[in-house]
Coordinates of C-alpha atoms and ligand atoms in Angstrom, one line a residue:
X201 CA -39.6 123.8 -212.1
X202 CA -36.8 123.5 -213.8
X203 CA -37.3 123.9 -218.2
X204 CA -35.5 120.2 -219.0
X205 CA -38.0 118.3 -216.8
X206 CA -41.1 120.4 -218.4
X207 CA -39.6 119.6 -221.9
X208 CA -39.7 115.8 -221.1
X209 CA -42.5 115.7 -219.1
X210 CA -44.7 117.0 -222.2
X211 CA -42.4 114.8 -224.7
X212 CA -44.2 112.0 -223.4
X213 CA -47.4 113.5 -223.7
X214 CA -46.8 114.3 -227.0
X215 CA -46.0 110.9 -228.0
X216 CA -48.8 109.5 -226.5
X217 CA -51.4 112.4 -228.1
X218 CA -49.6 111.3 -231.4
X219 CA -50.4 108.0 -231.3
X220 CA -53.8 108.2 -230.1
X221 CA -54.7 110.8 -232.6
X222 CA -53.3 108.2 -235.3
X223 CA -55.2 105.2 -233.9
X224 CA -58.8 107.9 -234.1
X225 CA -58.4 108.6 -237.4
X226 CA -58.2 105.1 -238.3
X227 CA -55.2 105.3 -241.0
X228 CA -54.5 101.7 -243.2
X229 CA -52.1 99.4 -244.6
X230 CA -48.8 100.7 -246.1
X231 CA -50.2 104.3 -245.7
X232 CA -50.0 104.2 -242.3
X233 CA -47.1 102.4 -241.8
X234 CA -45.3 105.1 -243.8
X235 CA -46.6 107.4 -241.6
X236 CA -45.9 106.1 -238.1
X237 CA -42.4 105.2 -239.7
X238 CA -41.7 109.0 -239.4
X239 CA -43.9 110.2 -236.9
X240 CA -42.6 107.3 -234.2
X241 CA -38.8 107.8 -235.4
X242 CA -38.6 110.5 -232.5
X243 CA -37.8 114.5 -233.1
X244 CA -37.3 117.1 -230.8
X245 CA -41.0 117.7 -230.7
X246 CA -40.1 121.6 -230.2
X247 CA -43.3 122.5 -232.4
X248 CA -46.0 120.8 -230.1
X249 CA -44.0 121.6 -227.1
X250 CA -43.8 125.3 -227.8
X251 CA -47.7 125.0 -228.4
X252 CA -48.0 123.1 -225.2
X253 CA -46.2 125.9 -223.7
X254 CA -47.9 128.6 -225.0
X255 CA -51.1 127.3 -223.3
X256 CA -49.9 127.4 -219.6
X257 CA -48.2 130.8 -220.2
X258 CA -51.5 131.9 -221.4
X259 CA -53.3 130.0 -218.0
X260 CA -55.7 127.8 -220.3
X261 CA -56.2 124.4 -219.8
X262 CA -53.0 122.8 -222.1
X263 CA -55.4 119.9 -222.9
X264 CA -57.1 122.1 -225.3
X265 CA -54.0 122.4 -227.7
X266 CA -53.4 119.3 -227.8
X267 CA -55.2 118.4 -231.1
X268 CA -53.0 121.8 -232.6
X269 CA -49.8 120.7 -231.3
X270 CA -50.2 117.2 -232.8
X271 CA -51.4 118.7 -236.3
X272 CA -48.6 121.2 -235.5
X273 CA -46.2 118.1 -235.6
X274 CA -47.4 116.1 -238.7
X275 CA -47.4 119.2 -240.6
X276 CA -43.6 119.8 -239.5
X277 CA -43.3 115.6 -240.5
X278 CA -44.2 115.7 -243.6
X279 CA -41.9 118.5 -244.6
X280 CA -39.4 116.6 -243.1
X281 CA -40.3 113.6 -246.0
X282 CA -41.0 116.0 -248.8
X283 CA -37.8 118.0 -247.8
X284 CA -35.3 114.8 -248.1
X285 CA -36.8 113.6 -251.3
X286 CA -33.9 113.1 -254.2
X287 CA -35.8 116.3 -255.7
X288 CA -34.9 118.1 -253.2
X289 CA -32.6 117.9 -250.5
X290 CA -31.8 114.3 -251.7
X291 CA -30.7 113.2 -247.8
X292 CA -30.7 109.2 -246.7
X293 CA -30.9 109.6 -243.1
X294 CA -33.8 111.0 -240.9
X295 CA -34.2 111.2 -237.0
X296 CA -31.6 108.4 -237.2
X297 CA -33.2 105.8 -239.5
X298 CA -33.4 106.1 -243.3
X299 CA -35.9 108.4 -244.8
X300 CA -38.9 107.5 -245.6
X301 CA -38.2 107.5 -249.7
X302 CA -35.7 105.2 -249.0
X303 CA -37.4 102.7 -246.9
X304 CA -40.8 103.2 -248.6
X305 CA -40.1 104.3 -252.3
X306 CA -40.5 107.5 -253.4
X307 CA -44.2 107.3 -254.4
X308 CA -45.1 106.5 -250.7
X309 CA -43.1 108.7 -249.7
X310 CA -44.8 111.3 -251.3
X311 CA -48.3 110.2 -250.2
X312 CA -47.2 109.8 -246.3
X313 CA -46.3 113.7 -246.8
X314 CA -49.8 114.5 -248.6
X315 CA -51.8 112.4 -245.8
X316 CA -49.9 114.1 -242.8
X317 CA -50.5 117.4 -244.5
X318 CA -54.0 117.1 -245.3
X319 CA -55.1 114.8 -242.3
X320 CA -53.8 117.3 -239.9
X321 CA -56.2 119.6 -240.7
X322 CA -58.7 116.3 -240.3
X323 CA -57.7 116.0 -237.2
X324 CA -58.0 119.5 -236.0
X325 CA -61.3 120.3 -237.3
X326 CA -62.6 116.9 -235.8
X327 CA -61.1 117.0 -232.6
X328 CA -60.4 120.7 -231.6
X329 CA -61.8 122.5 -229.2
X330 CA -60.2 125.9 -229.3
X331 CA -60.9 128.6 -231.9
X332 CA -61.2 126.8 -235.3
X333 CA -61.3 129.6 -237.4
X334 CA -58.8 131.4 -236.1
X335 CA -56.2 128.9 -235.7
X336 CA -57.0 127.0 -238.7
X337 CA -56.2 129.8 -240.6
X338 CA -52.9 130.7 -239.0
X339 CA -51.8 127.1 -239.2
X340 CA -52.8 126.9 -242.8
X341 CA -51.3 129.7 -243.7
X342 CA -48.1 129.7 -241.7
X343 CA -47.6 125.8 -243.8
X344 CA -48.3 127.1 -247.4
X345 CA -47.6 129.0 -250.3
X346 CA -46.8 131.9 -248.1
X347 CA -45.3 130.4 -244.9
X348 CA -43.3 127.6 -245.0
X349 CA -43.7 125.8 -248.6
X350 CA -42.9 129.7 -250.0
X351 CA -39.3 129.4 -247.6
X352 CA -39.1 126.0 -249.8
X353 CA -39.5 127.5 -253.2
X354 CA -37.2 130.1 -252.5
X355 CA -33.9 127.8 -251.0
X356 CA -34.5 125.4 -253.8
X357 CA -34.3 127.8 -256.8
X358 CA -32.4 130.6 -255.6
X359 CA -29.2 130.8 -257.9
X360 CA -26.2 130.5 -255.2
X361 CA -24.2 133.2 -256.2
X362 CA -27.8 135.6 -255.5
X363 CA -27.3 134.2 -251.7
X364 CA -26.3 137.1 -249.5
X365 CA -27.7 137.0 -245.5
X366 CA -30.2 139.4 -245.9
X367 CA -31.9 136.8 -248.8
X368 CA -30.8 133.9 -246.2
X369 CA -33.0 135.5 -243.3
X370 CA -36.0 136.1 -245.6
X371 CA -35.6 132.3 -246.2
X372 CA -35.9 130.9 -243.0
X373 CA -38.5 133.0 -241.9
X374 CA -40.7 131.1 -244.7
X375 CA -39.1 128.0 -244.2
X376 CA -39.0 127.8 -240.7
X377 CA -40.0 130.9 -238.9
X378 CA -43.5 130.4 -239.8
X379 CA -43.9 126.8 -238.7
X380 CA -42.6 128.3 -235.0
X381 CA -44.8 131.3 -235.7
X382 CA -47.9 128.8 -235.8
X383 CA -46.8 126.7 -232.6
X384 CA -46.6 129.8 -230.8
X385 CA -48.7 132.9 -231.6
X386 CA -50.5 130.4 -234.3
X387 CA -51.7 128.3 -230.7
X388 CA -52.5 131.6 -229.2
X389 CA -54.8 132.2 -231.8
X390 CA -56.4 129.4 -231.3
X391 CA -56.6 129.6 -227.5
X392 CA -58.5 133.5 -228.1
X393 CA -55.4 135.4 -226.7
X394 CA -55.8 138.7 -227.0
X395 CA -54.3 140.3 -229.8
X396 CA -51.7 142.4 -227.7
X397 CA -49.8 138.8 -226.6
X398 CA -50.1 137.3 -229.6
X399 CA -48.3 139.6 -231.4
X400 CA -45.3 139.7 -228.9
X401 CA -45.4 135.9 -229.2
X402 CA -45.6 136.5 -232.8
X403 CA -42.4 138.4 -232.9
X404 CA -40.5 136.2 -230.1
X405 CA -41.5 133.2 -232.5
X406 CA -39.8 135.2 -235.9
X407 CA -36.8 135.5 -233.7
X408 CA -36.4 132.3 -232.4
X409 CA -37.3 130.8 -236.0
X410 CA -34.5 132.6 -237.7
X411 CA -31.8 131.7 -234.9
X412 CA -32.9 128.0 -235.0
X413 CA -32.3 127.8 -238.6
X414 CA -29.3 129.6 -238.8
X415 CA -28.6 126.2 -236.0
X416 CA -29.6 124.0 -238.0
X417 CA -27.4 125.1 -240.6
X418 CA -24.1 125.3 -238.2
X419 CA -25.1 121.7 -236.7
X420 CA -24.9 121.1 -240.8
X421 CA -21.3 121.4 -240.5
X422 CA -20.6 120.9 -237.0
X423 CA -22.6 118.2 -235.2
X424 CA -21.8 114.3 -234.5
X425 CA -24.2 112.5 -237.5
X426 CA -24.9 109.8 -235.2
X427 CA -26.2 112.2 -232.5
X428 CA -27.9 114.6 -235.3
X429 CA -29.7 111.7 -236.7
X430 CA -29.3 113.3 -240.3
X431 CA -26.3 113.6 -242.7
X432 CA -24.0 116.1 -241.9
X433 CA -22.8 118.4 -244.7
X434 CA -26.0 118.0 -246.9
X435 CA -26.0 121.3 -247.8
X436 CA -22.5 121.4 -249.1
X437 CA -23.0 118.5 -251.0
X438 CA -25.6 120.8 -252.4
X439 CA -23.2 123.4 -252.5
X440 CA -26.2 125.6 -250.7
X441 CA -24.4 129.2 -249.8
X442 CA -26.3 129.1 -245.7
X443 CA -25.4 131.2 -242.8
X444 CA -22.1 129.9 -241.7
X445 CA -20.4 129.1 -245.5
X446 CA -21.4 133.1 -246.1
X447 CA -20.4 134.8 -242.6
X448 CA -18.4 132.2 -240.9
X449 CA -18.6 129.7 -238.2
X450 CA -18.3 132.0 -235.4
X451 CA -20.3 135.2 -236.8
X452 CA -23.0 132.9 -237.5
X453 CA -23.2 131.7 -233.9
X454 CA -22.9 135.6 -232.8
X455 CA -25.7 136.3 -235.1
X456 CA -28.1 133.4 -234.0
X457 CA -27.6 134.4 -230.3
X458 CA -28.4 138.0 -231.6
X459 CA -31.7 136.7 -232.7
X460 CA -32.1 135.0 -229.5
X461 CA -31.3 137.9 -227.3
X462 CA -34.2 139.8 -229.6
X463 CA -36.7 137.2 -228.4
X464 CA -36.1 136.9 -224.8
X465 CA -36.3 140.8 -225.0
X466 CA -40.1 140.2 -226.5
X467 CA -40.9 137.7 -223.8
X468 CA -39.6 140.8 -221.3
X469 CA -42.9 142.4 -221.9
X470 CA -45.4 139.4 -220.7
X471 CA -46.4 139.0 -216.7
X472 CA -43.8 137.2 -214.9
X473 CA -44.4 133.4 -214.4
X474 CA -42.9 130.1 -214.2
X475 CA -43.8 129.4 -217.6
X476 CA -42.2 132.8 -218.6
X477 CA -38.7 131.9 -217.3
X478 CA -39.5 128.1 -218.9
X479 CA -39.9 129.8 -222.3
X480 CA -36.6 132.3 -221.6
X481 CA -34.5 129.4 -221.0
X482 CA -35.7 127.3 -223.9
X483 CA -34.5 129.8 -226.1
X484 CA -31.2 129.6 -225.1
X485 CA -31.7 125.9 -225.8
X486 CA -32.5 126.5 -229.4
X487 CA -28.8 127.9 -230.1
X488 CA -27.3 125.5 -227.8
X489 CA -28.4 122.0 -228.5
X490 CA -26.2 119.5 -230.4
X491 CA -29.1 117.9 -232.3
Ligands
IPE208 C1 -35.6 120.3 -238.8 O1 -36.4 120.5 -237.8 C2 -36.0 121.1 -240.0 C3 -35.9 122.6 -239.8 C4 -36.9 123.3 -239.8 C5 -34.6 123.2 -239.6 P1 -36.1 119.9 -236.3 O2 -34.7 120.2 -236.0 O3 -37.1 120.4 -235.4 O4 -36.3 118.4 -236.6 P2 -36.9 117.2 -235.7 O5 -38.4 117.4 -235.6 O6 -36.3 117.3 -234.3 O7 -36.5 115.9 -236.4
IPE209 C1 -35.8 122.6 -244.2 O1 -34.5 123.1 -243.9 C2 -36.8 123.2 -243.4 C3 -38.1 122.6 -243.7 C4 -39.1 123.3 -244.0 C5 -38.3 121.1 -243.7 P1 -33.3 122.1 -244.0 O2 -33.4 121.4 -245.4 O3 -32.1 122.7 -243.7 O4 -33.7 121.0 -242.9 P2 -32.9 119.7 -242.6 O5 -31.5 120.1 -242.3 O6 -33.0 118.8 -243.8 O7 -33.6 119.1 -241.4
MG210 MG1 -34.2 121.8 -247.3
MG211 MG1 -33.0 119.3 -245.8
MG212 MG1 -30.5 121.7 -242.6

């Protein structure tokens, strides 16, 4: 099976699941139209996918994950809204449509975030059939104060001139190494892997988290806006010191392909399988895409 198809293929799915799950828990008025207005504007979906993933390379039944993977992906959504806020990044333009502070008002804003947050875990706990206690507590703790909200705390008050790379990798690990940690190893937690593969997923996922990062920061310079759906240069306007502005275009490609060579090395180590080579070729994806 070729990876491209299996990435679209459980796009859809994910899209639908998304909906569905909105629909159950029976969201109202402006609230929810704030949230669908993020949710619906598209995204790569790489967090649900990846926990979709994880479940057939695993040999479980992937409709089990579902309920993760979706929580996965309004967890990821509303640090997407909290993230563009003019206290933060301060960024207009979301997955190709303004963000949701712009369309909504900040206070909205705010509260889409705080309902996505909170009613993931709503949904999980309601609808989840996999181990609760387990993966609750991996995805709870991969999203807080230390996982992904610590990554948060750290790129919006570290002083600039204190940037150096090996501060930048400890960075996106929080910020975004530890979502990817949850969708992966996070999912095998909650499908009762053993502990041997989760923690080679586990390090796969730190790996691919720090080279997709270190992407998003070159595509930060690099990419078409249109296609990015985003602004481009939002961290310059920010005059934020990332990967590329401290090592250089090209060495910050050589060192995101580093950290993708480290995970496919990880993945070495598991059974061979179709959904082995899916996940080896995915990560090449993650350092290749233009969006
Ligand atoms: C953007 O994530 C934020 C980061 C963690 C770098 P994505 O690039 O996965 O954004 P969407 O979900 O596709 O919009
Ligand atoms: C933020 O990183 C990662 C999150 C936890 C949301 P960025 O600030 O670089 O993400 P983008 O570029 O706005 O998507
Ligand atoms: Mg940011
Ligand atoms: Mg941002
Ligand atoms: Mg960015």
């Amino acid at each position: 099976m070729n990876w491209q198809d299996f990435y679209d293929e459980k796009k859809k799915i994910i899209n639908e699941k998304i909906n569905f799950y909105l629909n159950e828990l029976e969201f109202d008025g402006l609230l929810k139209e704030a949230m669908i207005y993020s949710l619906n504007a598209g995204g790569k979906r790489i967090r649900p996918f990846l926990a979709i993933l994880t479940a057939n390379l695993l040999n479980k039944n992937e409709e089990i994950i579902y309920p993760y993977a979706v929580s996965l992906e309004f967890i990821h959504t509303y640090s997407l809204i909290h993230d563009d806020l003019p206290s933060m990044d301060n960024d207009d333009y979301r997955r190709g449509i303004p963000t949701s502070h712009k369309r909504f008002g900040e206070a909205t804003a705010v509260l889409a975030g705080d309902a996505l947050l909170t009613d993931a875990f709503t949904l999980l706990f309601k609808y989840g059939n996999g181990n609760l206690q387990r993966g609750g507590r991996f995805l709870a703790g991969s999203a807080g104060g230390r996982g992904m909200i610590y990554g948060q705390i750290l790129d919006c008050n570290i002083k600039e001139k204190d940037r150096d790379i090996k501060i930048l990798d400890n960075i996106n690990y929080y910020k975004t190494g530890c979502m990817l940690q949850a969708a992966i190893a996070g999912a095998a937690s909650f499908l009762d892997a053993g502990s041997e593969i989760a923690d080679i997923l586990n390090e796969y996922a730190y790996n691919i988290g720090l080279a997709f990062q270190i992407t998003d920061d070159i595509l930060d310079i690099t990419a078409d806006e249109k296609e990015l759906g985003k602004p481009v240069g939002s961290d310059a306007k920010q005059n934020k010191k990332t990967y590329p502005v401290l090592s250089g275009l090209e060495s910050a490609k050589k060192s995101a392909a580093g950290y993708i060579e480290k995970a496919k090395k990880c993945l070495e180590k598991i059974n061979d399988s179709v959904y082995k080579k899916i996940m080896m070729e995915f990560s090449d994806y993650i350092v290749k895409r233009t969006y």
